Coordinates of C-alpha atoms in Angstrom, one line a residue:
M834 CA 102.1 133.2 78.4
L835 CA 103.0 130.0 78.4
S836 CA 100.4 127.4 77.0
K837 CA 97.7 125.5 78.4
R838 CA 98.4 121.6 77.3
V839 CA 95.4 119.6 76.5
I840 CA 96.1 115.8 77.6
P841 CA 94.4 112.3 77.0
C842 CA 95.6 110.2 78.8
L843 CA 95.5 106.4 78.2
D844 CA 94.7 104.5 81.2
V845 CA 96.2 100.2 80.4
R846 CA 94.9 97.1 81.4
N847 CA 96.2 94.2 80.8
G848 CA 97.8 95.7 76.8
K849 CA 94.5 97.2 76.5
L850 CA 93.0 100.7 76.6
T851 CA 90.4 101.2 79.7
K852 CA 88.0 103.3 81.7
G853 CA 86.1 102.9 84.5
I854 CA 84.7 105.7 87.1
K855 CA 86.5 106.4 90.5
F856 CA 88.8 104.1 90.0
A857 CA 86.5 100.9 89.7
G858 CA 84.7 99.3 87.1
N859 CA 86.5 99.4 84.6
V860 CA 86.1 97.9 81.4
D861 CA 88.2 97.6 77.7
I862 CA 87.2 99.8 75.2
G863 CA 90.4 99.6 72.9
D864 CA 93.8 99.9 71.7
P865 CA 95.8 102.3 72.4
V866 CA 97.7 102.8 70.2
E867 CA 95.5 103.6 68.0
S868 CA 94.3 106.0 70.5
A869 CA 97.5 107.7 71.2
R870 CA 98.2 108.9 67.3
K871 CA 94.1 109.3 66.5
Y872 CA 95.6 111.5 69.3
Y873 CA 98.9 113.0 68.5
E874 CA 96.9 113.8 65.0
E875 CA 94.2 115.3 66.7
G876 CA 96.5 118.1 67.8
A877 CA 97.3 117.1 71.5
D878 CA 100.2 118.7 73.6
E879 CA 101.5 114.8 75.6
I880 CA 99.8 112.2 75.7
V881 CA 100.1 109.9 79.0
F882 CA 99.6 106.5 79.8
Y883 CA 99.2 104.3 82.9
D884 CA 99.6 100.2 83.3
I885 CA 96.6 101.7 85.8
T886 CA 97.8 97.9 87.8
A887 CA 101.4 97.0 87.3
S888 CA 101.3 98.7 90.6
A889 CA 98.8 96.6 92.9
E890 CA 100.0 93.2 90.9
D891 CA 103.1 93.9 91.5
R892 CA 104.9 94.2 88.1
G893 CA 106.6 96.0 85.9
I894 CA 105.0 98.2 83.4
F895 CA 104.4 96.3 80.2
L896 CA 107.1 97.8 78.4
D897 CA 106.3 97.1 74.4
V898 CA 103.2 98.2 74.7
V899 CA 104.9 101.9 75.1
E900 CA 107.3 101.8 72.4
R901 CA 104.9 100.8 70.1
V902 CA 102.7 104.0 71.4
A903 CA 106.6 105.7 71.4
A904 CA 107.0 104.8 67.8
N905 CA 103.4 106.0 66.3
I906 CA 103.7 109.8 68.2
F907 CA 105.7 112.4 68.1
I908 CA 105.1 115.0 70.7
P909 CA 106.2 114.4 74.7
F910 CA 104.9 111.1 76.1
S911 CA 104.8 110.1 79.7
V912 CA 104.8 106.7 81.0
G913 CA 103.7 106.0 84.8
G914 CA 102.1 101.6 86.3
G915 CA 104.4 100.0 88.1
I916 CA 108.1 101.9 87.9
R917 CA 109.9 100.9 92.2
S918 CA 113.4 101.5 91.1
V919 CA 115.7 104.0 88.7
A920 CA 115.7 101.1 87.1
D921 CA 112.7 100.9 85.8
M922 CA 112.5 104.3 85.3
R923 CA 115.7 104.4 82.8
A924 CA 114.0 101.0 81.2
V925 CA 111.2 102.8 81.0
L926 CA 112.6 105.8 78.9
L927 CA 114.6 103.8 76.7
A928 CA 111.2 102.3 75.5
G929 CA 110.3 105.9 74.3
A930 CA 108.7 107.6 76.6
E931 CA 110.1 111.2 77.6
K932 CA 109.0 111.0 81.2
I933 CA 108.4 108.7 83.8
S934 CA 104.9 109.3 86.4
I935 CA 105.3 107.6 89.8
N936 CA 102.5 107.5 92.1
S937 CA 102.5 105.0 94.6
A938 CA 106.3 103.6 94.5
A939 CA 107.4 107.1 95.1
V940 CA 104.9 107.5 98.7
Q941 CA 106.0 104.7 99.8
N942 CA 109.7 105.4 99.0
P943 CA 110.0 109.2 99.0
R944 CA 114.2 109.0 97.8
L945 CA 113.1 107.6 94.2
I946 CA 112.3 111.2 93.6
S947 CA 115.2 112.1 94.3
E948 CA 116.8 109.1 92.3
G949 CA 115.2 110.0 89.5
A950 CA 116.5 113.7 89.4
D951 CA 119.3 112.8 89.5
A952 CA 120.3 111.1 87.7
F953 CA 117.0 112.2 83.8
G954 CA 116.9 115.5 85.1
S955 CA 113.9 116.9 86.8
Q956 CA 111.9 117.6 84.0
A957 CA 111.2 113.8 83.8
V958 CA 110.1 112.7 86.7
V959 CA 106.8 113.1 87.4
V960 CA 104.4 112.2 90.0
G961 CA 101.0 112.0 90.3
M962 CA 98.6 112.4 93.2
D963 CA 95.3 109.8 94.0
V964 CA 93.3 112.3 95.9
L965 CA 90.4 111.0 97.9
R966 CA 88.9 113.9 99.9
V967 CA 87.9 113.4 103.5
P968 CA 86.8 115.6 106.8
Q969 CA 89.7 117.7 107.9
S970 CA 91.5 116.7 110.5
E971 CA 95.0 117.0 112.9
A972 CA 96.8 114.6 110.3
I973 CA 94.9 115.6 107.0
P974 CA 94.2 119.8 107.9
S975 CA 93.5 120.2 103.9
G976 CA 90.7 117.3 104.7
Y977 CA 92.9 116.0 101.4
E978 CA 93.9 113.2 101.3
I979 CA 97.1 110.4 99.2
V980 CA 95.1 107.1 98.7
I981 CA 97.4 104.6 96.5
N982 CA 97.6 101.3 94.4
G983 CA 94.9 102.3 92.3
G984 CA 92.6 104.0 94.9
R985 CA 92.8 101.5 97.3
K986 CA 95.0 101.9 100.3
R987 CA 95.0 105.6 102.1
M988 CA 97.6 106.7 103.7
G989 CA 97.2 109.3 105.8
I990 CA 99.2 112.1 104.3
D991 CA 98.3 115.2 103.9
A992 CA 98.4 115.9 99.9
I993 CA 99.0 119.4 100.3
A994 CA 102.4 118.5 101.9
W995 CA 102.9 115.6 99.6
A996 CA 103.0 118.4 97.0
K997 CA 105.1 120.2 99.0
E998 CA 107.9 117.7 99.6
C999 CA 107.2 116.3 95.7
E1000 CA 109.0 118.8 95.2
R1001 CA 111.3 119.5 97.6
L1002 CA 112.8 116.3 96.2
G1003 CA 113.1 117.1 92.8
A1004 CA 109.8 116.4 90.7
G1005 CA 109.4 118.4 87.8
E1006 CA 105.5 118.2 87.3
L1007 CA 102.2 117.2 89.3
C1008 CA 99.5 115.5 88.3
V1009 CA 96.8 115.5 90.6
N1010 CA 93.7 113.6 90.6
S1011 CA 90.7 113.8 92.5
I1012 CA 89.7 109.7 92.7
D1013 CA 85.9 111.7 94.0
A1014 CA 85.9 113.5 90.7
D1015 CA 87.4 110.2 88.9
G1016 CA 85.5 109.1 85.2
T1017 CA 82.1 111.2 86.4
K1018 CA 82.0 113.9 83.8
D1019 CA 81.3 116.1 86.5
G1020 CA 84.6 118.6 85.9
Y1021 CA 87.8 118.8 87.9
E1022 CA 88.2 118.9 91.9
L1023 CA 89.9 122.9 91.1
A1024 CA 89.6 123.6 94.7
L1025 CA 91.9 121.2 95.4
T1026 CA 93.7 121.7 92.0
S1027 CA 93.9 125.3 92.6
T1028 CA 95.6 125.0 97.0
I1029 CA 98.7 122.0 95.6
V1030 CA 99.6 125.1 92.6
D1031 CA 99.5 127.9 95.0
A1032 CA 101.4 126.3 96.8
V1033 CA 103.9 124.6 94.8
S1034 CA 106.6 126.6 92.0
I1035 CA 106.2 123.9 89.4
P1036 CA 103.7 122.6 87.3
V1037 CA 100.4 121.0 88.4
I1038 CA 97.8 118.8 86.0
A1039 CA 94.3 118.6 86.7
S1040 CA 93.0 115.5 86.6
G1041 CA 89.5 113.8 87.5
G1042 CA 86.4 115.4 86.3
A1043 CA 86.4 116.7 82.3
G1044 CA 82.9 116.1 80.5
K1045 CA 82.8 118.5 77.8
P1046 CA 85.4 121.3 77.2
E1047 CA 84.0 123.4 80.1
H1048 CA 85.9 122.0 82.1
M1049 CA 89.3 122.0 80.8
L1050 CA 88.9 126.3 80.7
D1051 CA 87.7 126.2 84.4
A1052 CA 90.8 124.3 85.2
V1053 CA 93.2 126.1 83.2
T1054 CA 91.6 129.2 84.4
R1055 CA 89.8 128.8 88.3
G1056 CA 92.0 125.8 89.1
K1057 CA 95.3 127.5 87.5
A1058 CA 96.7 123.9 86.7
S1059 CA 99.5 124.2 83.4
A1060 CA 97.5 121.3 81.8
A1061 CA 94.3 119.2 82.1
L1062 CA 93.8 115.6 81.8
I1063 CA 91.7 113.9 79.9
A1064 CA 90.1 111.1 78.9
S1065 CA 86.5 109.8 78.9
I1066 CA 85.3 113.0 76.5
V1067 CA 87.2 111.5 73.7
H1068 CA 87.8 108.1 74.4
F1069 CA 84.0 107.6 73.5
G1070 CA 84.2 110.0 70.8
T1071 CA 82.1 112.9 72.7
Y1072 CA 84.2 115.8 71.9
T1073 CA 87.4 115.3 69.9
I1074 CA 91.0 116.8 70.8
R1075 CA 90.1 120.1 68.5
E1076 CA 86.8 120.6 69.6
C1077 CA 88.5 121.2 73.1
K1078 CA 91.1 122.9 72.4
E1079 CA 89.0 125.6 69.9
Y1080 CA 86.9 125.8 72.9
M1081 CA 89.4 126.1 75.3
A1082 CA 91.1 129.6 73.2
S1083 CA 88.2 130.7 72.2
H1084 CA 87.9 131.8 76.0
G1085 CA 91.1 133.1 76.2
A1086 CA 93.0 130.9 77.2
P1087 CA 96.7 130.2 75.4
V1088 CA 96.7 126.6 74.2
R1089 CA 98.7 125.3 71.1
L1090 CA 96.5 125.3 67.8
V1091 CA 98.0 123.5 64.6
W1092 CA 96.0 121.5 62.4

């Protein structure tokens, strides 16, 4: 059985680590480079770096921060935010990332997924999905809608249909973030996660809502995700990566324990 991954997420704004609730009220909380190094040393399986305002501000990603993070960790490193072209993808990969994560740009230009997969391989292309729970309708039969630009713009696209399309276009992985759960620490949106896992055959990362190790265990068992993305619970020192993984392992989840 493949190991379930624990992935700290570094949301970065103006070069600083930041965190908010439901994509709002963000406050700066530290240095992303120092945090990435700390999580690597604690046993994180991967690091995800998001320049969270790059798309909304219509600018490129902070490559200098990407380079500094990449120089300090030796585990897979995924980077997203402000990536709009194959040239942008190449620049991020050359800066030291193993994977690129596209979200708003992929929704606006789905060909970007296939272009990236053709250029760098599907394993390097992660599609991030920001999802809002809405009333079921003909356009949104699942009751989950895709939103972009950091949760600012609803797109009228059903999340399950979009997940399937991303896989068809060549995405190697999906990171499914529930805006309703994001930053609340009340647990992941397990119904959303498991529904998408059942709809595709590529790995799915659960994102949004982790408040304790039990939530992470739920994400990879009840939610059937391949990995659990975490932020606040480690950024604010509530738990360490090691504590989270040891709890998951003690309850039967296959995780990598290397200290």
